[in-house]
Amino acid sequence: MNGLKLTIRNNKEKTIVQVGPYAIGKDFVIIAGPCSVENEKQTLETARIVQAAGANLLRGGAFKPRTSPYSFQGLGLKALKILQKAKKETGLPIVSEVLDPRDVGWMGDYVDVFQIGARNMQNFSLLKEVGKTKHPVILKRGMHSTLQEWLWCAEYILNEGNPNVILCERGIRTFERYCRNTLDITAVPAIKEISHLPVIVDPSHASGRASLISSLSLAAVAAGADGLLIEVHYHPEEALCDREQALSPQQFSELTPKIKLLRNFMEGIL
Amino acid sequence: MNGLKLTIRNNKEKTIVQVGPYAIGKDFVIIAGPCSVENEKQTLETARIVQAAGANLLRGGAFKPRTSPYSFQGLGLKALKILQKAKKETGLPIVSEVLDPRDVGWMGDYVDVFQIGARNMQNFSLLKEVGKTKHPVILKRGMHSTLQEWLWCAEYILNEGNPNVILCERGIRTFERYCRNTLDITAVPAIKEISHLPVIVDPSHASGRASLISSLSLAAVAAGADGLLIEVHYHPEEALCDREQALSPQQFSELTPKIKLLRNFMEGIL
Amino acid sequence: MNGLKLTIRNNKEKTIVQVGPYAIGKDFVIIAGPCSVENEKQTLETARIVQAAGANLLRGGAFKPRTSPYSFQGLGLKALKILQKAKKETGLPIVSEVLDPRDVGWMGDYVDVFQIGARNMQNFSLLKEVGKTKHPVILKRGMHSTLQEWLWCAEYILNEGNPNVILCERGIRTFERYCRNTLDITAVPAIKEISHLPVIVDPSHASGRASLISSLSLAAVAAGADGLLIEVHYHPEEALCDREQALSPQQFSELTPKIKLLRNFMEGIL
Amino acid sequence: MNGLKLTIRNNKEKTIVQVGPYAIGKDFVIIAGPCSVENEKQTLETARIVQAAGANLLRGGAFKPRTSPYSFQGLGLKALKILQKAKKETGLPIVSEVLDPRDVGWMGDYVDVFQIGARNMQNFSLLKEVGKTKHPVILKRGMHSTLQEWLWCAEYILNEGNPNVILCERGIRTFERYCRNTLDITAVPAIKEISHLPVIVDPSHASGRASLISSLSLAAVAAGADGLLIEVHYHPEEALCDREQALSPQQFSELTPKIKLLRNFMEGIL
């Protein structure tokens, strides 16, 4: 990995990103919630459900990068206020995507973790802007990006002074058409081989199919991931976006104990 | 192409984007110049050379989206002032990439055509911002994007009120490793089948190899492209970026007459 | 191109493959005909049509490699006899695909040129078997193959003693979904840069859309291809396979004069 | 999965392929051994090592499909006789690749399981030939194949009367360059969703890097795979092919107990 300085392992210790009570990179974390914040009821109920099922952080989109300008673009500030309310009630720290460098400053008051989406992985203005904060950043891999390019994007953030980067594998684009994307599970051990940064997996965007998320989540745990990012909706069939991939409350609450048992087991055998 | 409204052909007339004296979509245009503006001498000399060889517009990067934060990032405003000088001397309209929505407002005073790069194709904040101007926009295809997604990005710009979009095919990412990317020549007739927007080809980024640019340029003309975007450097071996793909003055001035002869010939037989 | 010995250019002269009166590699050839031989009437009529329109060789499948075992698998020997009849009447040399090393021996009596299909590019038993003959071989690029791997397959044939190899670019598999495959037009000048072998283009399989074949054929000529392989059916809407990509007699006879004019023009300007 | 008849799940019971004492599809199997049989000593020692470490079947290449005709092509019949000897001593059933339909008949006397390699996935002559036997067949996924195409190839075998097909995911080709291929872990649960056939994973070819094989093996188990195919060489640094991906005896014997513990654990939680 030619030229990388700040993101490669060398003799550096593993990076631990502290979010509320969680030391990401050491503690395994489950981040769950709806694709987008649609209204107060949907978000609060989903927050309660995922918390009860064992999730550690709440995700919810306020600004949605949508292929079409005619699709729902997110509730913006209103969504962030709803997420605040959900945090107040459940205590779950908030993860939400930032799309525009002009929003980084004020959004930091509403979210605990910035998410940089796959389409913006190489939005260098945005990377530099979050790099100037100390906020934790989940940096999703671009659907067309090599591991090296992904690490270079993390390097942009670290180079501005923010060490709190969590990498997130979310599937790459291939010719295969059964799933929305192809989860590159190898990215997990490969990143651990190259870098000191924590790496989590998003099986929801990777597969786009709720029926596969349980198997992929368990595979990610076995491969050594530091966490999972899973879409959950209290009524998936009514979701305003990505409804095919959202888990129902029941599916999610059946999955989380397996994830935790497997994680404990893996710590025992490795 | 489900859902597209403003970018599809239907009964709409072909879009003509006027840039200085050129009616892009009708007149074939050759856009040439260095990858990045490095200094006044390099840019002015290259501008003179490409103009003498028959180029119609001058391209030059002021803000460079680089994989590494340690690579040359462009001269910024200084570069734009140099490009202005080159325009004053040669009369060539200026094309330059805009990376940040905060720059759209003031950069319009310096450039005739905004370029949105492949990495920013789905930077929706940026698309909306250039959509609020009337400036012509060259929208490069993301290296991982389907034709449909690309057209949706153009739709974002049109939807904000700016009809002056020129699409630019610049190669997609595949497993093939001889070239930097794979030029998807089919995009040219396919876009013409679906949309009324003009489409140009960038063989320099598509191939990354100077030796192949002549053949690919001629193929693009034969396929029906409305123009070409070609990197030329007065001393390619000294270029600060992408030196393997820049044509020398001699290579470029041997190529342009062939392009023009072929374009005329094609108009005769089609 | 590490390790290649017999297929690389070095100081070797360009390979010319003689097929009947045509010196492929010097003379531009148009190979046309149906995807598969369906019956005598269809093949003979199509043969007359393509000959009248200016085709130089007749293609027709006797053994069809089909994704499904329940699809039409070709008429086998019966098809080859029909092709013989078509040759007798029109004088067009015959190109047909060989699928099985056990068929190479006897099929040579019926066909002038063996075709190795994309799916069999790395069927090394088959490559060695055609390598033991002196029959011309059209070696299609695998839809997943790098240029280097493709040349290695040609090397297998040359290494057995048969120098008469013609490479055929027919599209590679990518994430793009508008067309069946992505025509890698760059393969044409790239192969000419690396190798002395002739290279032709199959726009029919590359695009899978009749409406795009004219533009792609002309692009291939401009890029320097030595010939084209085009599917033509006397009634495309009735074709037993690949009907979306077959040209009608009228479409084909409008295209061939443009191809020939363009080829002559290109010889003048290069 | 349009049109598939014999390979889809419907109400069919899961296929169990019996190989010696192992009921593949029910019993988890570890298939291990060298890429190619190089000589008696190497194969017998490796066989003893993998057996001692808990492998269930022995793999070893007699006929090697090599990119270059100048690379080691395998020892052929001599290799098969060495494998027989290894079986006699260790009792491990033998898996070996068949490349040519002419070899299917006699090779059945030497091997317990035919392997069809990725490059030959769509070699329909070969598929039909193994379909006429009752021998178990490991059908590797082509590196460019969709799940649907892969299942169609299995359908070819079943359609000839042989139900004993085991699918093997071995990585697909993408733009990512850190590993040789991209392991499509999703193929495991996806195939189980669509089909009744057992599916195993080859992490060695998928990654091409010995350092990643442990993590990928465990991920495959967690994802629900029915077995693993792992390259092991008694002296990896001396291997005649694929030496970067072969596990050493020590690496393999550290891995197998983890695989078995994890498999047992997964059976408990699912």
JSON list of C-alpha atoms in Angstrom, two decimals, chain B residues 8 21 40 66 80 112 117 120 122 126 142 163 170-171 177 180 193 198 203 216 225 228 233 242 252:
[
{"chain": "B", "resi": 8, "resn": "ILE", "atom": "CA", "xyz": [-34.91, 11.59, -22.22]},
{"chain": "B", "resi": 21, "resn": "PRO", "atom": "CA", "xyz": [-18.89, 30.52, -30.82]},
{"chain": "B", "resi": 40, "resn": "GLU", "atom": "CA", "xyz": [1.78, 30.40, -16.35]},
{"chain": "B", "resi": 66, "resn": "ARG", "atom": "CA", "xyz": [-6.32, 13.40, -6.10]},
{"chain": "B", "resi": 80, "resn": "LEU", "atom": "CA", "xyz": [-8.00, 30.21, -12.68]},
{"chain": "B", "resi": 112, "resn": "ASP", "atom": "CA", "xyz": [-16.96, 29.12, -19.32]},
{"chain": "B", "resi": 117, "resn": "GLY", "atom": "CA", "xyz": [-15.50, 14.89, -12.40]},
{"chain": "B", "resi": 120, "resn": "ASN", "atom": "CA", "xyz": [-18.27, 13.64, -8.02]},
{"chain": "B", "resi": 122, "resn": "GLN", "atom": "CA", "xyz": [-23.21, 11.62, -7.59]},
{"chain": "B", "resi": 126, "resn": "LEU", "atom": "CA", "xyz": [-22.64, 19.97, -6.19]},
{"chain": "B", "resi": 142, "resn": "GLY", "atom": "CA", "xyz": [-18.68, 7.91, -12.75]},
{"chain": "B", "resi": 163, "resn": "PRO", "atom": "CA", "xyz": [-30.42, 22.82, -19.42]},
{"chain": "B", "resi": 170, "resn": "ARG", "atom": "CA", "xyz": [-14.36, 8.70, -19.65]},
{"chain": "B", "resi": 171, "resn": "GLY", "atom": "CA", "xyz": [-14.03, 4.97, -19.12]},
{"chain": "B", "resi": 177, "resn": "ARG", "atom": "CA", "xyz": [-5.52, -4.06, -16.49]},
{"chain": "B", "resi": 180, "resn": "ARG", "atom": "CA", "xyz": [-6.41, 2.49, -16.62]},
{"chain": "B", "resi": 193, "resn": "GLU", "atom": "CA", "xyz": [-30.75, 6.63, -28.39]},
{"chain": "B", "resi": 198, "resn": "PRO", "atom": "CA", "xyz": [-24.75, 15.99, -26.32]},
{"chain": "B", "resi": 203, "resn": "PRO", "atom": "CA", "xyz": [-9.92, 9.01, -24.35]},
{"chain": "B", "resi": 216, "resn": "LEU", "atom": "CA", "xyz": [-9.82, 5.88, -29.54]},
{"chain": "B", "resi": 225, "resn": "ALA", "atom": "CA", "xyz": [-19.58, 11.61, -30.35]},
{"chain": "B", "resi": 228, "resn": "LEU", "atom": "CA", "xyz": [-13.42, 15.02, -27.51]},
{"chain": "B", "resi": 233, "resn": "HIS", "atom": "CA", "xyz": [1.00, 18.93, -22.17]},
{"chain": "B", "resi": 242, "resn": "ASP", "atom": "CA", "xyz": [-1.17, 11.83, -15.47]},
{"chain": "B", "resi": 252, "resn": "PHE", "atom": "CA", "xyz": [-1.86, 16.32, -30.86]}
]
